[in-house]
Amino acid sequence: MTLPAFTYRAMPARVVFGIGALDRLGEEIKALNVARALVLATPPQRDQAADIARRLGAACVGIFDRAAMHVPVEIARAARDEVKRLGADVTVAVGGGSTTGLAKAIALELGTPIIAIPTTYAGSEMTSIWGLTEGGAKRTGRDPRVLPRSVIYDPSLLVSLPPEITGPSGMNAVAHCVEALYAIDANPITAMMAEEGIRALARSLVRAVESPGDLGARADTLYGAWLAGTCLGASAMALHHKLCHTLGGSFNLPHAEVHTVVLPHAAAYNAPAAPEAMSRVARALGVDGAAAPGGLFDLAKRCGAKLALADFGMRESDLDRAADLALAAPYPNPRPLERAGIRKLLDDAYFGRRPA
Ligand code: NAD
């Protein structure tokens, strides 16, 4: 078989991975030649931030613990002012995509380097994508300045991630991999990472949900999430991510949970136009070649995740508007977007029907 022509763009990444990797935070501070860290976190992760601050000792100048979902611009401004007031020369973001997102908003404006310490599977730490929400509207963009300079993946930090967040967060990572496999800029390198990412998550996510303290499962899932984040950073996302951005932004639905519900249906919609991608998904899930969408649904179900948009209080009468919004400014997608097909996809996701 002759390989098709492709372009692959790698992002610079320095990753410290493993149980106990957090012990190497001091080395990362030295390697970056910085000395005044502001630790960022969400309010519930204040204790984790305090532990990081203790480890940093004199190299910590403060904690800002007001990170929030989708980076509200007022919070980004308050954090930026704190960086300036304290003379911080690095941010240390301990948390999920919300906290990494706050560090990115600061970096976008001030160029402050980021050390990311992920505690969910969102994958933002491996991308140069930033987002900011102002007046209810979210703006996003790509800028190399916001890519973390060092990422410390320590599975022991995920032991406290509750099962109801673990499942959807892991499925969010699986979604990055699935879309990378049929992205307009798909290539053999991202495909290799995407398939391996799904495989690692599929073999360990249910265990991480059922036994949150299983460090082997946490390590496997975090490895998969790292690969997934790399795929997200290196590929143009398609219909699934467009639908999730639309549903999250316009109907105020939770990020990882919406990814979990929509993924099997987006995969089913795209399956006829992306057979090779689907056979890689199926192989990674360990299911029959044609069963990738159903396999994704079953994985989410085994994680105990909610499977229907209706479970999140969305109204059935909003589905027509959701379909219209999904068709406006579409992302490149392997199967052309047809309104009837998208409306049916949304209907299936609304009622949580298992794809055939
Ligand atoms: P999140 O960061 O909001 O975390 C969800 C909740 O889990 C929070 O309350 C947090 O405090 C808590 N939490 C996180 N880790 C924990 C732990 N180990 N123990 C206990 N509690 C913990 O959610 P998320 O799904 O990680 O990120 C979602 C956000 O990230 C969205 O705004 C999304 O748009 C963004 N995102 C951006 C990118 C990108 O490339 N820019 C990629 C993925 C997601």
Coordinates of N, CA, C and O in Angstrom, one line a residue, residues 121-122 169-187 190-202 205 224-225 227-233 235-244 259-287 289 291-297 299-300 332-335 345 355:
Y121 N -8.9 14.3 32.5 CA -8.4 13.7 31.2 C -8.7 14.7 30.0 O -8.7 14.3 28.9
A122 N -8.9 16.0 30.3 CA -9.4 16.9 29.3 C -8.4 17.1 28.1 O -8.8 17.3 27.0
S169 N -15.0 12.5 31.7 CA -13.7 13.1 31.4 C -12.9 12.2 30.5 O -12.3 12.6 29.5
G170 N -12.9 10.9 30.8 CA -12.2 9.9 30.0 C -12.9 9.8 28.6 O -12.2 9.7 27.6
M171 N -14.2 9.9 28.6 CA -14.9 9.8 27.2 C -14.6 11.0 26.4 O -14.5 11.0 25.2
N172 N -14.4 12.2 27.1 CA -14.0 13.4 26.4 C -12.6 13.2 25.7 O -12.5 13.5 24.5
A173 N -11.7 12.5 26.3 CA -10.4 12.2 25.7 C -10.6 11.2 24.6 O -10.0 11.4 23.5
V174 N -11.5 10.2 24.7 CA -11.7 9.2 23.6 C -12.2 10.0 22.4 O -11.8 9.7 21.3
A175 N -13.1 11.0 22.7 CA -13.6 11.8 21.5 C -12.5 12.5 20.8 O -12.6 12.6 19.5
H176 N -11.5 13.0 21.5 CA -10.4 13.7 20.7 C -9.7 12.7 19.8 O -9.4 13.0 18.6
C177 N -9.6 11.5 20.3 CA -8.9 10.4 19.4 C -9.8 10.1 18.2 O -9.3 9.9 17.1
V178 N -11.1 9.8 18.5 CA -12.0 9.4 17.4 C -11.9 10.4 16.3 O -11.8 10.1 15.1
E179 N -12.1 11.7 16.6 CA -12.1 12.8 15.6 C -10.8 12.9 14.9 O -10.8 13.3 13.7
A180 N -9.7 12.7 15.6 CA -8.4 12.8 15.0 C -8.2 11.8 13.9 O -7.5 12.0 12.9
L181 N -8.9 10.6 14.0 CA -8.8 9.6 13.1 C -9.4 9.9 11.7 O -9.0 9.4 10.7
Y182 N -10.5 10.7 11.7 CA -11.1 11.1 10.4 C -11.0 12.6 10.2 O -11.7 13.1 9.3
A183 N -10.1 13.3 10.9 CA -9.9 14.7 10.7 C -9.4 15.0 9.2 O -8.8 14.2 8.6
I184 N -9.7 16.2 8.8 CA -9.3 16.6 7.4 C -7.8 16.6 7.3 O -7.3 16.3 6.2
D185 N -7.1 16.8 8.4 CA -5.6 16.7 8.4 C -5.1 15.5 9.0 O -4.0 15.4 9.6
A186 N -5.9 14.4 9.0 CA -5.4 13.1 9.6 C -4.2 12.6 8.9 O -4.0 12.9 7.8
N187 N -3.3 12.0 9.7 CA -2.1 11.5 9.1 C -1.7 10.2 9.9 O -2.2 10.0 11.0
T190 N -0.7 11.0 13.9 CA -1.7 11.2 14.8 C -2.6 10.0 14.9 O -3.2 9.6 16.0
A191 N -2.8 9.2 13.8 CA -3.7 8.0 13.8 C -3.1 7.0 14.8 O -3.8 6.4 15.6
M192 N -1.8 6.9 14.8 CA -1.1 5.9 15.7 C -1.4 6.3 17.2 O -1.7 5.5 18.0
M193 N -1.2 7.6 17.4 CA -1.5 8.1 18.8 C -3.0 8.0 19.2 O -3.3 7.6 20.3
A194 N -3.8 8.3 18.2 CA -5.3 8.2 18.5 C -5.7 6.8 18.8 O -6.4 6.5 19.8
E195 N -5.2 5.8 18.0 CA -5.7 4.4 18.2 C -5.1 3.9 19.6 O -5.8 3.3 20.4
E196 N -3.9 4.3 19.9 CA -3.3 3.9 21.2 C -4.0 4.6 22.3 O -4.2 4.0 23.4
G197 N -4.4 5.8 22.1 CA -5.1 6.5 23.2 C -6.4 5.9 23.5 O -6.8 5.7 24.7
I198 N -7.2 5.5 22.5 CA -8.5 4.8 22.7 C -8.2 3.5 23.4 O -8.9 3.2 24.4
R199 N -7.2 2.8 23.0 CA -6.9 1.5 23.5 C -6.6 1.6 25.0 O -7.1 0.9 25.9
A200 N -5.8 2.6 25.4 CA -5.4 2.7 26.8 C -6.6 3.1 27.6 O -6.8 2.6 28.7
L201 N -7.4 4.0 27.1 CA -8.6 4.4 27.9 C -9.6 3.3 28.0 O -10.2 3.1 29.0
A202 N -9.8 2.6 26.9 CA -10.8 1.6 26.9 C -10.5 0.4 27.8 O -11.4 -0.1 28.5
L205 N -10.6 2.7 31.8 CA -11.5 3.8 32.3 C -12.5 3.2 33.3 O -12.8 3.8 34.3
G224 N -3.5 7.6 28.2 CA -4.4 7.7 27.0 C -4.8 9.2 26.8 O -4.9 9.7 25.7
A225 N -5.1 9.9 28.0 CA -5.5 11.3 27.9 C -4.4 12.2 27.3 O -4.7 13.1 26.6
L227 N -2.1 11.2 25.1 CA -2.1 11.0 23.7 C -3.3 11.7 23.0 O -3.2 12.3 22.0
A228 N -4.5 11.6 23.7 CA -5.7 12.3 23.2 C -5.5 13.8 23.1 O -5.9 14.4 22.1
G229 N -4.9 14.4 24.1 CA -4.6 15.8 24.1 C -3.7 16.2 22.9 O -3.9 17.2 22.2
T230 N -2.7 15.3 22.7 CA -1.8 15.6 21.6 C -2.5 15.5 20.2 O -2.3 16.4 19.4
C231 N -3.4 14.6 20.1 CA -4.2 14.5 18.9 C -5.1 15.7 18.7 O -5.2 16.3 17.6
L232 N -5.7 16.2 19.8 CA -6.5 17.4 19.8 C -5.7 18.6 19.3 O -6.1 19.4 18.5
G233 N -4.5 18.7 19.8 CA -3.6 19.8 19.5 C -3.1 19.8 18.1 O -2.8 20.8 17.5
S235 N -4.7 18.2 15.4 CA -5.7 18.0 14.3 C -6.8 19.0 14.3 O -7.2 19.6 15.4
A236 N -7.5 19.1 13.2 CA -8.7 19.9 13.1 C -9.9 19.0 13.5 O -10.0 17.9 13.0
M237 N -10.6 19.4 14.5 CA -11.7 18.6 14.9 C -12.9 18.7 14.0 O -13.0 19.7 13.2
A238 N -13.9 17.8 14.1 CA -15.0 17.7 13.1 C -16.3 17.8 13.8 O -16.5 18.5 14.8
L239 N -17.3 17.2 13.2 CA -18.7 17.3 13.6 C -19.0 17.1 15.1 O -19.7 17.9 15.7
H240 N -18.3 16.1 15.6 CA -18.6 15.9 17.1 C -18.2 17.1 17.9 O -19.0 17.5 18.8
H241 N -17.0 17.6 17.7 CA -16.6 18.8 18.6 C -17.5 20.0 18.3 O -17.8 20.8 19.2
K242 N -17.9 20.2 17.0 CA -18.8 21.3 16.6 C -20.1 21.2 17.4 O -20.6 22.1 18.0
L243 N -20.7 19.9 17.4 CA -21.9 19.7 18.1 C -21.8 20.0 19.6 O -22.6 20.7 20.2
C244 N -20.7 19.6 20.2 CA -20.5 19.7 21.6 C -20.3 21.2 22.0 O -20.8 21.7 23.0
H259 N -19.9 15.6 25.6 CA -19.0 14.8 24.8 C -19.4 13.3 24.9 O -19.4 12.6 23.9
T260 N -19.6 12.9 26.1 CA -19.9 11.5 26.4 C -21.2 11.1 25.7 O -21.3 10.0 25.0
V261 N -22.2 11.9 25.7 CA -23.5 11.6 25.1 C -23.4 11.6 23.6 O -23.9 10.7 22.9
V262 N -22.8 12.6 23.1 CA -22.8 12.8 21.6 C -21.9 11.9 20.8 O -22.2 11.5 19.7
L263 N -20.8 11.5 21.4 CA -19.7 10.8 20.7 C -20.3 9.5 19.9 O -20.0 9.4 18.7
P264 N -21.0 8.6 20.5 CA -21.4 7.4 19.7 C -22.3 7.8 18.5 O -22.2 7.2 17.4
H265 N -23.1 8.9 18.6 CA -24.0 9.3 17.5 C -23.2 10.1 16.4 O -23.5 9.9 15.3
A266 N -22.2 10.9 16.8 CA -21.4 11.5 15.8 C -20.6 10.5 15.0 O -20.5 10.5 13.8
A267 N -20.1 9.4 15.8 CA -19.4 8.4 15.1 C -20.3 7.6 14.2 O -19.9 7.3 13.0
A268 N -21.6 7.3 14.6 CA -22.5 6.6 13.7 C -22.8 7.4 12.4 O -22.9 6.9 11.3
Y269 N -22.9 8.8 12.6 CA -23.2 9.6 11.4 C -22.0 9.5 10.5 O -22.2 9.4 9.2
N270 N -20.8 9.6 11.0 CA -19.6 9.6 10.1 C -19.2 8.3 9.6 O -18.4 8.2 8.7
A271 N -19.6 7.2 10.3 CA -19.1 5.9 9.9 C -19.1 5.5 8.4 O -18.1 5.1 7.9
P272 N -20.2 5.8 7.7 CA -20.2 5.4 6.3 C -19.1 6.2 5.5 O -18.6 5.6 4.5
A273 N -18.7 7.3 5.9 CA -17.7 8.1 5.2 C -16.3 8.0 5.7 O -15.3 8.5 5.2
A274 N -16.1 7.2 6.8 CA -14.8 7.1 7.4 C -14.6 5.6 7.9 O -14.3 5.3 9.0
P275 N -14.6 4.7 6.9 CA -14.6 3.3 7.3 C -13.2 2.9 8.0 O -13.2 2.1 8.9
E276 N -12.1 3.4 7.5 CA -10.8 3.1 8.0 C -10.7 3.6 9.5 O -10.2 2.8 10.4
A277 N -11.1 4.8 9.7 CA -11.1 5.4 11.1 C -11.9 4.5 12.0 O -11.5 4.2 13.1
M278 N -13.1 4.1 11.5 CA -14.0 3.3 12.4 C -13.4 1.9 12.7 O -13.6 1.4 13.8
S279 N -12.7 1.4 11.7 CA -12.2 0.0 12.0 C -11.0 0.2 13.0 O -10.8 -0.7 13.9
R280 N -10.3 1.3 13.0 CA -9.3 1.5 14.0 C -9.9 1.7 15.4 O -9.4 1.2 16.4
V281 N -11.0 2.5 15.4 CA -11.7 2.7 16.7 C -12.2 1.3 17.3 O -12.0 1.0 18.4
A282 N -12.8 0.5 16.4 CA -13.3 -0.8 16.8 C -12.2 -1.7 17.3 O -12.3 -2.3 18.4
R283 N -11.0 -1.7 16.6 CA -9.9 -2.5 17.0 C -9.4 -2.0 18.4 O -9.1 -2.9 19.2
A284 N -9.3 -0.7 18.6 CA -8.9 -0.2 19.9 C -9.8 -0.5 21.0 O -9.4 -0.8 22.2
L285 N -11.1 -0.6 20.7 CA -12.2 -0.9 21.7 C -12.3 -2.4 21.9 O -12.9 -2.8 22.9
G286 N -11.7 -3.2 21.0 CA -11.8 -4.6 21.1 C -13.2 -5.1 20.7 O -13.7 -6.1 21.2
V287 N -13.9 -4.4 19.7 CA -15.2 -4.9 19.2 C -15.1 -5.2 17.7 O -14.1 -4.8 17.1
G289 N -15.5 -5.0 13.7 CA -15.2 -3.9 12.8 C -16.3 -2.9 12.6 O -16.1 -1.7 12.6
A291 N -18.8 -2.2 14.6 CA -19.5 -1.9 15.9 C -18.9 -0.8 16.6 O -19.2 -0.6 17.8
A292 N -18.1 0.1 16.0 CA -17.4 1.2 16.7 C -18.4 2.1 17.5 O -18.3 2.3 18.7
P293 N -19.5 2.6 16.8 CA -20.4 3.5 17.5 C -21.1 2.9 18.7 O -21.1 3.4 19.8
G294 N -21.5 1.6 18.5 CA -22.2 0.9 19.6 C -21.1 0.6 20.7 O -21.5 0.7 21.9
G295 N -19.9 0.4 20.3 CA -18.8 0.1 21.3 C -18.5 1.3 22.2 O -18.3 1.2 23.4
L296 N -18.6 2.5 21.5 CA -18.4 3.8 22.3 C -19.5 4.0 23.3 O -19.3 4.4 24.4
F297 N -20.7 3.7 22.8 CA -21.9 3.8 23.7 C -21.8 2.9 24.9 O -22.0 3.3 26.0
L299 N -19.1 1.6 26.2 CA -18.0 2.0 27.1 C -18.5 3.1 28.1 O -18.3 3.1 29.3
A300 N -19.3 4.1 27.5 CA -19.8 5.2 28.3 C -20.8 4.6 29.4 O -20.8 5.0 30.5
P332 N -14.8 21.1 9.2 CA -14.6 20.1 8.1 C -15.0 18.7 8.6 O -14.6 18.4 9.8
N333 N -15.7 18.0 7.8 CA -16.2 16.7 8.3 C -16.2 15.7 7.2 O -16.5 16.0 6.1
P334 N -15.9 14.4 7.5 CA -15.8 13.4 6.4 C -17.1 13.2 5.7 O -17.1 13.1 4.5
R335 N -18.2 13.2 6.4 CA -19.5 13.1 5.7 C -20.2 14.5 5.6 O -20.3 15.2 6.6
L345 N -29.5 12.6 14.4 CA -28.4 12.3 15.3 C -28.7 13.0 16.7 O -28.6 12.3 17.8
P355 N -26.6 3.4 19.3 CA -26.5 3.3 17.8 C -26.5 1.8 17.3 O -25.9 1.0 18.0

